[in-house]
């Protein structure tokens, strides 16, 4: 995706602003949060310490008050069961003085209540006291239900060793929370020991741990004696603790908005001063590329670097336009020269004789070079300046052959005077002369070959026919015994083999001369292939080979030469039988989209990879067939040429020695409907 400079600039500016703001907010929030958090924690610790000291001072005062009252001589009345109610009166007065719903209880040495009515509650209280009497601390402090109990023993004033009773002060536990500081949004609570939490949970109701962690900054502080294991909890809402940060973040957000506005204004200014001219420059360049109009220019709007860039662009376009004009003139001249050279070469290849070639070359060279004279000389004494040496490109190691020289006098065209042109022209003329001579030599050789094969056909086929006729006549004679018949049979076989070789040679000669002309007619290719199999199958069975067929269709009517088609299939099958000694032979007939394909596979001796290149060479034979000398080495070569004559192709494949071979005969023919078939 293409990103413009304007978008890149906007993204860069805004990225710097946003990232910078986020970094500042993050760093400030982190540092300031740590400071405010520590400050709030310290303040909560101070409050907790003060409240704990205040609570301990209050509890110590209550303990001292109990001890003081227990040592009054007035308490001797406990012996007389408080007959005049003086103890109850003084404790009632003290209760009013202390307030906070405290209660006083007095028991005699036997545990009978003196300043309280006897009941289940007083019995339970005294029982709890009995359990706490082992404490060495005075007064004894313990929890009774939802009350904090201060208990002091009362001794007789006239005998300090005589225990006459107990004085108890009961302080409601709910009063403990009344003295906690809760100013400034601070939350305070009391945490009892683990053993008392289930029974006192409803009384103190401390906040849940998850709520504290999520919404509060909090500390816990131990109260100490006489409330061992008790803690004070102080918490402050994070919203209140970090209120300062929120205010600063609002200020930073305002500053961020201001910076965005300033950045937008700066971006617009830079866009007008820098990006706008650069964009116009890029648009002009794109138009020049699209229209090839190098006359377009950019108008400088400033005298800074952007203006210098616009002026440099205009100078570049001016130089480019001039360079293209020069190139265009050269291209026109080169095109004219190329057309002339093409005409020169076309004239050369149309010549039929050496003299005609030289005559046309001189005429065309004079036209191309605008020379005063162009002459040919067969003077071979040496090379001369301004002359083209015509020589034959013979194989290395042989003597060079020179045809002559063509001299050009007074050439005026620049391109025509280049050395490469003269070299190409001389080479073209020499090649044409060489081609004409080779063609004449080939034609003469072909004519001689054709004459030789014609004479051979007349000189050899007639006596061979006589030999075959006489041999067959003698074999049918009554005077011919078995030994003579065997000898005559060998003579007949050899003569037939020799006649077949002569016929193959004549057919090859026709193919090379282009006289192997197919005679297409409607025929059934499947039927022709089956006939070929019927002819070769007995030979395979005689060698103990299996023969498998796979014809994908029952018939395939097409228009081709049935004789050549059948000969190709027979040659391929016979070749497979000849070089296969174990296993079998397979033939498959398969229709294609544009023709048919015949596949012949065998399990024979196979072909080496280097020998695959030579299988279609004339008179090439594979002599590894256990000493067999049968065959002329023309079968595959003839089959290849006949396949090409039928507009088909023949390919031989093998994976190596001992792995068999595979022949694929492809014939490109169209299936015809309802033909009059010929076999």
XYZ file of C-alpha atoms in Angstrom:
679
model
C 0.000 0.000 0.000
C 1.374 3.415 -0.993
C 1.611 5.950 1.852
C 2.009 9.629 0.964
C 4.532 11.946 2.597
C 1.677 13.975 4.057
C 0.263 10.933 5.795
C 3.720 9.903 6.991
C 4.320 13.402 8.393
C 0.950 13.468 10.145
C 1.544 10.012 11.556
C 5.026 10.985 12.724
C 3.877 14.188 14.457
C 0.876 12.599 16.082
C 2.874 9.544 17.083
C 5.419 11.757 18.808
C 2.686 13.709 20.604
C 0.654 10.683 21.639
C 3.636 8.568 22.640
C 5.217 11.486 24.486
C 1.992 12.217 26.325
C 1.481 8.591 27.245
C 5.068 8.313 28.488
C 4.742 11.477 30.553
C 1.405 10.390 32.011
C 2.753 6.950 32.747
C 5.954 8.173 34.402
C 4.117 10.875 36.350
C 1.374 8.489 37.416
C 3.877 5.884 38.502
C 6.095 8.248 40.472
C 3.283 10.331 41.888
C 1.239 7.255 42.720
C 4.136 5.839 44.685
C 4.594 9.130 46.573
C 0.896 9.581 47.322
C 0.482 5.944 48.215
C 3.394 6.078 50.648
C 2.149 9.349 52.100
C -1.347 7.926 52.609
C 0.057 4.758 54.160
C 2.219 6.805 56.550
C -0.780 8.922 57.518
C -2.873 5.789 58.132
C -0.108 4.313 60.260
C 0.023 7.526 62.300
C -3.740 7.492 62.816
C -3.651 3.791 63.751
C -0.829 4.386 66.226
C -2.640 7.348 67.792
C -5.918 5.420 68.041
C -4.173 2.417 69.555
C -2.450 4.581 72.146
C -5.688 6.407 72.896
C -7.550 3.095 73.261
C -4.862 1.626 75.507
C -4.912 4.796 77.622
C -8.673 4.466 78.022
C -8.408 0.781 78.926
C -5.570 1.471 81.378
C -7.753 4.116 83.031
C -10.553 1.601 83.450
C -8.118 -0.955 84.871
C -6.754 1.593 87.343
C -10.280 2.585 88.317
C -11.123 -1.035 89.139
C -7.942 -1.455 91.163
C -8.617 1.798 93.011
C -12.150 0.822 93.944
C -11.078 -2.664 94.989
C -8.662 -1.169 97.581
C -11.214 1.131 99.291
C -12.047 0.255 102.931
C -15.614 0.549 101.831
C -15.253 -2.827 100.179
C -15.088 -4.477 103.636
C -18.868 -4.315 103.459
C -18.709 -7.342 101.157
C -18.255 -9.404 104.368
C -21.510 -8.057 105.689
C -23.170 -8.692 102.272
C -23.321 -4.922 101.801
C -26.037 -4.441 104.429
C -26.247 -0.683 104.031
C -25.817 -0.792 100.222
C -22.858 1.550 100.377
C -20.876 -0.494 97.835
C -23.758 -0.521 95.378
C -24.224 3.204 95.836
C -20.587 4.051 95.203
C -20.397 1.756 92.151
C -23.574 3.283 90.735
C -22.039 6.704 91.094
C -18.818 5.567 89.438
C -20.830 4.040 86.580
C -22.442 7.388 85.885
C -19.093 9.140 86.081
C -17.471 6.757 83.585
C -20.488 6.489 81.304
C -20.301 4.538 77.993
C -22.720 1.901 79.346
C -20.172 0.311 81.670
C -21.439 -2.069 84.344
C -20.057 -2.944 87.824
C -20.390 -6.331 89.437
C -19.284 -7.354 92.998
C -19.011 -10.906 94.286
C -18.135 -12.158 97.739
C -15.509 -14.784 98.284
C -18.070 -17.531 97.783
C -19.136 -16.190 94.401
C -22.428 -14.731 95.452
C -23.338 -11.480 93.704
C -23.397 -8.470 96.029
C -23.950 -5.656 93.571
C -26.022 -7.604 91.063
C -28.959 -9.905 90.997
C -28.177 -13.566 91.064
C -28.971 -15.284 87.854
C -27.606 -17.336 84.954
C -25.665 -14.413 83.582
C -23.949 -13.655 86.955
C -23.159 -17.325 87.414
C -21.612 -17.509 83.956
C -19.663 -14.335 84.612
C -18.266 -15.693 87.853
C -17.441 -18.998 86.152
C -15.509 -17.119 83.475
C -13.726 -15.200 86.234
C -12.777 -18.449 87.912
C -11.193 -19.532 84.654
C -9.136 -16.349 84.433
C -7.976 -16.194 88.089
C -4.731 -17.933 87.180
C -3.524 -14.751 85.431
C -0.762 -13.048 87.312
C -1.699 -9.723 85.840
C -3.829 -7.353 87.905
C -6.476 -6.471 87.154
C -7.512 -9.542 85.242
C -8.778 -8.683 81.730
C -10.847 -11.110 79.668
C -13.679 -11.249 77.132
C -17.121 -12.287 78.280
C -19.619 -12.439 75.451
C -19.622 -8.950 73.922
C -18.122 -7.350 77.006
C -14.565 -6.549 78.003
C -14.204 -7.468 81.709
C -11.735 -5.874 84.162
C -11.643 -7.899 87.408
C -9.754 -7.037 90.634
C -9.658 -9.050 93.882
C -10.905 -7.356 97.055
C -8.920 -7.964 100.221
C -10.043 -7.068 103.755
C -8.578 -3.817 105.020
C -8.001 -5.333 108.433
C -6.262 -8.403 106.917
C -4.685 -7.943 103.514
C -4.147 -11.629 103.086
C -7.892 -12.376 103.354
C -9.798 -12.414 99.994
C -13.288 -11.161 100.688
C -14.585 -10.858 97.111
C -14.221 -9.611 93.546
C -14.948 -6.307 91.833
C -15.705 -6.454 88.043
C -16.113 -3.662 85.487
C -17.771 -4.639 82.194
C -16.997 -2.450 79.187
C -19.091 -3.120 76.008
C -16.792 -4.099 73.140
C -18.744 -1.921 70.761
C -17.453 1.087 72.709
C -13.946 0.279 71.435
C -14.845 1.514 67.941
C -16.213 4.812 69.261
C -12.764 6.293 69.928
C -11.349 5.530 66.437
C -10.590 8.516 64.185
C -12.667 8.539 60.997
C -12.093 12.039 59.653
C -11.245 12.899 56.040
C -12.917 9.879 54.472
C -10.830 7.464 56.548
C -12.351 4.080 57.302
C -11.440 2.516 60.707
C -12.262 -0.873 62.149
C -11.147 -3.325 64.804
C -9.966 -6.809 64.000
C -10.377 -9.344 66.844
C -8.120 -12.381 67.165
C -8.795 -15.415 64.985
C -10.395 -17.309 67.879
C -12.945 -14.555 68.548
C -13.777 -13.505 64.986
C -16.698 -15.886 64.430
C -18.511 -14.638 67.575
C -17.638 -10.939 67.135
C -17.899 -10.641 63.345
C -21.311 -8.980 63.444
C -20.155 -6.586 66.185
C -17.129 -5.111 64.377
C -17.959 -5.968 60.707
C -14.510 -5.383 59.167
C -14.525 -4.744 55.367
C -13.988 -7.736 53.073
C -10.436 -8.412 51.969
C -11.224 -8.183 48.221
C -12.986 -4.827 48.676
C -10.036 -3.490 50.636
C -7.509 -4.529 47.998
C -9.601 -3.153 45.149
C -10.833 0.175 46.551
C -8.678 1.139 49.543
C -5.190 1.800 50.740
C -5.098 0.291 54.215
C -2.874 -0.716 57.150
C -3.366 -2.849 60.235
C -1.785 -2.006 63.574
C -1.592 -4.152 66.741
C -3.353 -2.662 69.796
C -1.217 -4.373 72.430
C -1.965 -5.031 76.114
C -4.496 -5.559 77.441
C -5.922 -6.561 74.031
C -3.225 -8.948 72.856
C -3.866 -10.212 69.292
C -6.288 -7.371 68.528
C -5.564 -5.026 65.608
C -6.736 -1.691 64.369
C -7.443 -1.301 60.665
C -7.329 2.047 58.864
C -8.161 2.492 55.207
C -8.464 5.336 52.737
C -10.302 5.147 49.412
C -7.953 5.147 46.437
C -10.228 7.656 44.785
C -9.527 10.122 47.593
C -5.838 9.194 47.848
C -5.206 9.705 44.125
C -7.482 12.695 43.690
C -4.430 14.861 43.107
C -3.270 12.639 40.266
C -6.674 12.876 38.599
C -6.461 16.648 38.751
C -2.999 16.588 37.197
C -4.173 14.143 34.517
C -6.948 16.541 33.622
C -4.362 19.284 33.266
C -2.203 16.989 31.104
C -5.206 16.072 28.968
C -5.894 19.741 28.401
C -2.247 20.239 27.503
C -2.463 17.240 25.156
C -5.425 18.764 23.332
C -3.565 22.049 23.005
C -0.505 20.218 21.646
C -2.663 18.366 19.137
C -4.088 21.634 17.895
C -0.636 23.154 17.615
C 0.619 20.039 15.837
C -2.293 20.158 13.407
C -1.533 23.795 12.645
C 2.172 22.973 12.185
C 1.273 20.043 9.912
C -0.923 22.231 7.743
C 1.833 24.829 7.470
C 4.444 22.206 6.542
C 2.021 20.671 4.054
C 1.581 24.032 2.320
C 5.237 24.970 2.363
C 6.942 21.609 1.689
C 4.619 18.714 0.920
C 2.371 20.695 -1.444
C 5.222 21.647 -3.827
C 6.671 18.138 -3.612
C 3.236 16.688 -4.404
C 2.887 18.963 -7.431
C 6.363 17.890 -8.498
C 5.387 14.207 -8.192
C 2.094 14.775 -10.068
C 3.952 16.507 -12.893
C 6.446 13.640 -13.090
C 3.566 11.120 -13.219
C 1.891 13.068 -16.039
C 5.175 13.172 -17.951
C 5.550 9.397 -17.609
C 1.940 8.845 -18.701
C 1.958 11.239 -21.673
C 5.682 11.343 -22.624
C 5.317 15.116 -22.762
C 8.687 16.354 -21.525
C 7.682 19.956 -22.104
C 5.802 20.121 -18.788
C 7.357 22.320 -16.103
C 6.863 23.035 -12.391
C 6.466 26.651 -11.221
C 8.730 27.389 -8.167
C 6.783 29.152 -5.392
C 9.700 29.799 -3.014
C 13.425 30.402 -3.035
C 14.322 27.767 -0.471
C 15.441 24.160 -1.017
C 12.014 23.207 -2.372
C 12.253 25.947 -4.981
C 15.745 24.795 -5.946
C 14.355 21.261 -6.299
C 11.664 22.521 -8.691
C 14.241 24.404 -10.794
C 16.513 21.346 -10.876
C 13.524 19.243 -11.990
C 12.794 21.692 -14.835
C 16.441 21.573 -15.967
C 16.375 17.782 -15.815
C 13.244 17.643 -17.961
C 14.885 20.005 -20.468
C 17.966 17.805 -20.714
C 15.788 14.693 -20.922
C 13.732 16.169 -23.768
C 16.917 17.032 -25.676
C 18.330 13.532 -25.074
C 15.122 11.905 -26.292
C 15.205 14.010 -29.457
C 18.732 12.791 -30.156
C 17.738 9.188 -29.415
C 14.674 9.495 -31.615
C 16.774 10.745 -34.542
C 19.220 7.885 -34.020
C 16.377 5.385 -33.768
C 14.884 6.610 -37.032
C 18.269 6.282 -38.702
C 18.831 2.873 -37.154
C 15.343 1.744 -38.172
C 16.022 2.791 -41.753
C 19.332 0.938 -41.660
C 17.665 -2.114 -40.127
C 15.007 -2.136 -42.821
C 17.766 -1.893 -45.397
C 19.700 -4.733 -43.792
C 16.572 -6.891 -43.657
C 15.975 -6.207 -47.329
C 19.650 -7.016 -47.996
C 19.409 -10.312 -46.191
C 16.116 -11.190 -47.903
C 17.749 -10.585 -51.267
C 20.663 -12.805 -50.307
C 18.578 -15.825 -49.301
C 16.544 -15.648 -52.517
C 19.547 -16.134 -54.774
C 20.009 -19.508 -56.459
C 23.587 -19.382 -57.700
C 26.912 -17.975 -56.562
C 26.981 -15.414 -59.367
C 23.455 -14.206 -58.570
C 24.384 -13.889 -54.885
C 27.434 -11.724 -55.628
C 25.487 -9.587 -58.098
C 22.676 -8.913 -55.592
C 25.178 -8.253 -52.805
C 26.995 -5.590 -54.806
C 23.733 -3.915 -55.799
C 22.327 -3.838 -52.233
C 25.616 -2.701 -50.656
C 25.818 0.189 -53.058
C 22.262 1.183 -52.176
C 22.838 0.937 -48.393
C 26.201 2.733 -48.297
C 25.532 5.275 -51.039
C 28.948 4.281 -52.360
C 30.333 5.420 -55.702
C 31.205 1.882 -56.749
C 30.916 -1.632 -55.388
C 32.886 -4.299 -57.269
C 33.715 -7.964 -56.842
C 37.157 -9.401 -57.387
C 38.294 -12.988 -57.330
C 41.841 -11.829 -56.599
C 42.881 -14.007 -53.681
C 46.416 -12.649 -53.271
C 45.533 -10.752 -50.046
C 43.071 -8.571 -48.156
C 42.683 -4.895 -49.019
C 41.294 -1.980 -46.936
C 37.571 -1.252 -47.510
C 36.912 -4.685 -48.948
C 34.787 -7.555 -47.710
C 36.555 -10.898 -47.662
C 34.235 -13.755 -48.620
C 35.468 -17.042 -47.122
C 33.982 -20.428 -46.316
C 33.528 -21.423 -42.658
C 35.063 -24.880 -42.856
C 35.736 -27.183 -39.949
C 38.880 -26.634 -37.895
C 41.981 -28.346 -39.196
C 41.023 -27.903 -42.867
C 42.322 -25.378 -45.358
C 40.439 -22.078 -45.496
C 38.492 -21.490 -48.709
C 38.183 -17.912 -50.040
C 35.639 -16.958 -52.681
C 36.861 -13.429 -53.357
C 36.453 -9.828 -52.158
C 33.829 -7.103 -52.554
C 35.331 -3.589 -52.538
C 33.285 -0.536 -51.515
C 34.519 2.873 -52.667
C 33.206 6.237 -51.365
C 30.633 5.060 -48.778
C 28.810 8.015 -47.099
C 26.291 6.450 -44.648
C 27.611 6.372 -41.044
C 26.056 3.073 -39.998
C 27.157 1.397 -43.184
C 30.772 2.340 -42.456
C 30.853 0.530 -39.106
C 33.046 -2.570 -38.986
C 30.285 -4.712 -37.515
C 28.110 -4.017 -40.525
C 30.852 -5.074 -42.949
C 31.560 -8.210 -40.925
C 27.860 -9.170 -40.863
C 27.433 -8.493 -44.579
C 30.536 -10.510 -45.507
C 29.442 -13.348 -43.255
C 25.928 -13.354 -44.738
C 27.211 -13.433 -48.317
C 29.692 -16.195 -47.509
C 27.070 -18.295 -45.766
C 24.692 -17.927 -48.700
C 27.355 -19.019 -51.172
C 28.288 -21.900 -48.878
C 24.611 -22.871 -48.516
C 24.149 -22.851 -52.295
C 27.213 -25.051 -52.801
C 26.158 -27.454 -50.051
C 22.650 -27.610 -51.486
C 24.012 -28.384 -54.923
C 26.303 -31.051 -53.453
C 23.411 -32.557 -51.486
C 21.159 -32.602 -54.493
C 23.827 -34.330 -56.548
C 24.385 -36.849 -53.733
C 20.673 -37.515 -53.445
C 20.361 -37.941 -57.153
C 23.270 -40.375 -57.092
C 21.757 -42.211 -54.125
C 18.374 -42.395 -55.814
C 19.975 -43.701 -59.010
C 21.925 -46.234 -56.975
C 18.860 -47.524 -55.148
C 16.860 -47.648 -58.405
C 19.579 -49.679 -60.044
C 19.847 -51.817 -56.918
C 16.123 -52.545 -57.005
C 16.318 -53.677 -60.630
C 19.595 -55.552 -60.317
C 18.830 -57.351 -57.019
C 15.101 -57.808 -56.834
C 14.902 -59.675 -60.207
C 17.540 -62.346 -59.378
C 16.233 -62.609 -55.799
C 12.770 -63.215 -57.202
C 14.197 -65.919 -59.478
C 16.044 -67.499 -56.536
C 12.856 -67.574 -54.486
C 10.838 -69.037 -57.372
C 13.429 -71.736 -58.132
C 13.807 -72.563 -54.461
C 10.079 -72.959 -53.988
C 9.896 -75.070 -57.198
C 12.666 -77.394 -56.047
C 11.102 -77.731 -52.599
C 7.889 -79.030 -54.237
C 9.756 -81.474 -56.496
C 9.354 -85.193 -55.743
C 13.078 -85.807 -56.225
C 13.939 -83.431 -53.328
C 14.678 -85.312 -50.102
C 14.348 -83.934 -46.555
C 17.954 -82.756 -46.299
C 17.656 -80.866 -49.561
C 14.354 -79.328 -48.483
C 15.965 -78.108 -45.245
C 18.808 -76.540 -47.226
C 16.426 -74.986 -49.734
C 14.314 -73.652 -46.819
C 17.355 -71.870 -45.446
C 18.093 -70.448 -48.905
C 14.484 -69.234 -49.180
C 14.627 -67.651 -45.706
C 17.888 -65.855 -46.462
C 16.624 -64.633 -49.806
C 13.384 -63.381 -48.237
C 15.403 -61.640 -45.517
C 17.649 -60.015 -48.127
C 14.619 -58.929 -50.157
C 13.073 -57.374 -47.035
C 16.312 -55.435 -46.384
C 16.254 -54.150 -49.976
C 12.629 -53.084 -49.610
C 13.470 -51.300 -46.306
C 16.367 -49.484 -47.930
C 14.136 -48.365 -50.801
C 11.456 -47.214 -48.357
C 14.074 -45.254 -46.357
C 15.329 -43.633 -49.552
C 11.793 -42.571 -50.432
C 11.345 -41.102 -46.948
C 14.575 -39.122 -47.204
C 13.588 -37.768 -50.614
C 10.137 -36.829 -49.294
C 8.442 -39.326 -51.590
C 6.954 -41.389 -48.764
C 3.495 -39.981 -49.260
C 0.707 -41.460 -47.067
C -2.535 -42.478 -48.759
C -5.167 -41.710 -46.086
C -8.490 -43.478 -46.177
C -11.183 -44.335 -43.628
C -10.109 -47.260 -41.471
C -10.600 -48.724 -37.985
C -7.380 -48.238 -36.036
C -8.393 -50.769 -33.376
C -8.947 -53.446 -36.018
C -5.567 -52.661 -37.600
C -3.853 -52.952 -34.230
C -5.593 -56.283 -33.548
C -4.447 -57.630 -36.947
C -0.876 -56.628 -36.095
C -1.140 -58.464 -32.776
C -2.476 -61.598 -34.510
C 0.539 -61.598 -36.843
C 3.155 -61.219 -34.077
C 1.523 -63.207 -31.257
C 2.573 -66.625 -32.621
C 6.217 -65.499 -32.598
C 5.888 -64.481 -28.951
C 4.198 -67.737 -27.974
C 6.929 -69.700 -29.760
C 9.465 -68.071 -27.388
C 7.261 -68.787 -24.350
C 6.314 -65.128 -23.835
C 2.944 -63.911 -22.529
C 0.953 -61.424 -24.567
C -1.465 -58.950 -22.906
C -3.745 -56.408 -24.604
C -5.623 -53.462 -23.185
C -7.824 -51.733 -25.767
C -9.804 -48.934 -24.114
C -12.293 -48.815 -27.017
C -13.787 -51.422 -29.312
C -13.266 -49.349 -32.433
C -11.734 -46.048 -33.467
C -12.663 -45.017 -37.016
C -10.252 -42.427 -38.435
C -8.706 -41.321 -41.709
C -5.065 -42.364 -42.153
C -2.834 -44.685 -44.213
C -3.654 -48.198 -42.935
C -0.557 -49.743 -44.523
C 1.891 -47.394 -42.807
C -0.042 -47.552 -39.525
C -0.012 -51.336 -39.492
C 3.660 -51.452 -40.477
C 4.610 -49.223 -37.522
C 2.736 -51.389 -35.001
C 4.167 -54.600 -36.496
C 7.734 -53.223 -36.393
C 7.369 -52.219 -32.726
C 5.842 -55.550 -31.693
C 8.452 -57.534 -33.639
C 11.240 -55.506 -32.066
C 9.869 -56.279 -28.572
C 9.601 -60.028 -29.349
C 13.162 -60.068 -30.773
C 14.776 -58.607 -27.623
C 12.574 -60.284 -24.977
C 13.472 -63.742 -23.697
C 11.549 -63.944 -20.413
C 8.302 -62.402 -19.218
C 5.937 -60.951 -21.739
C 4.736 -58.133 -23.948
C 1.933 -55.646 -23.364
C 0.091 -53.469 -25.909
C -2.401 -50.760 -24.979
C -4.668 -48.660 -27.203
C -5.901 -45.392 -25.592
C -7.901 -42.503 -27.084
C -6.620 -38.962 -26.500
C -8.286 -35.576 -26.807
C -6.604 -35.009 -30.187
C -5.802 -38.540 -31.349
C -4.777 -41.979 -30.100
C -1.828 -43.431 -28.204
C -0.465 -46.959 -28.579
C 1.836 -48.173 -25.809
C 3.976 -51.305 -26.248
C 5.936 -52.519 -23.217
C 8.202 -55.536 -22.787
C 10.339 -57.170 -20.109
C 13.315 -57.589 -22.422
C 16.976 -56.666 -22.197
C 16.262 -52.918 -22.044
C 18.358 -50.079 -23.422
C 21.200 -48.187 -21.800
C 20.540 -44.439 -21.322
C 23.348 -43.478 -23.711
C 21.988 -45.851 -26.365
C 18.506 -44.238 -26.312
C 19.915 -41.363 -28.374
C 20.880 -43.739 -31.197
C 17.833 -46.030 -31.466
C 16.393 -44.100 -34.414
C 19.708 -44.005 -36.311
C 19.793 -45.918 -39.577
C 21.470 -49.369 -39.430
C 21.821 -49.094 -35.622
C 21.325 -52.462 -33.889
C 21.312 -53.676 -30.339
C 23.686 -56.669 -30.486
C 23.139 -57.798 -26.920
C 20.311 -60.073 -28.061
C 22.352 -63.206 -27.287
C 24.334 -63.210 -30.538
C 21.373 -62.671 -32.837
C 22.341 -61.197 -36.215
C 18.805 -60.872 -37.558
C 17.508 -57.517 -38.712
C 18.926 -54.644 -40.736
C 18.873 -51.929 -38.080
C 16.284 -49.983 -40.086
C 13.075 -50.990 -38.260
C 12.914 -48.200 -35.673
C 14.312 -45.575 -38.076
C 11.646 -46.474 -40.649
C 8.941 -46.520 -37.976
C 9.966 -43.050 -36.817
C 9.843 -41.638 -40.357
C 6.517 -43.333 -41.104
C 5.045 -41.946 -37.833
C 6.147 -38.448 -38.820
C 4.706 -38.949 -42.316
C 1.354 -39.766 -40.653
C 1.631 -36.553 -38.568
C 2.411 -38.536 -35.425
C 5.342 -39.228 -33.150
C 7.257 -42.230 -31.801
C 9.167 -42.302 -28.503
C 11.287 -45.144 -27.055
C 11.843 -45.267 -23.274
C 13.868 -47.549 -20.980
C 15.173 -47.436 -17.422
C 18.377 -49.292 -18.306
C 19.768 -52.714 -19.061
C 17.586 -55.583 -17.897
C 14.553 -53.371 -17.176
C 12.683 -53.722 -20.438
C 11.604 -50.980 -22.824
C 8.515 -48.940 -23.626
C 7.452 -47.600 -27.041
C 4.799 -44.889 -27.297
C 3.277 -44.299 -30.745
C 1.089 -41.187 -30.807
C -1.084 -40.473 -33.852
C -2.872 -37.139 -34.085
C -6.086 -37.958 -35.979
C -9.745 -37.102 -35.498
C -12.388 -39.719 -35.017
C -14.861 -39.856 -37.921
C -18.516 -40.981 -37.624
C -19.815 -44.013 -39.562
C -17.008 -44.389 -42.098
C -16.711 -47.003 -44.834
C -13.882 -48.848 -43.116
C -10.917 -50.293 -44.956
C -8.386 -52.806 -43.702
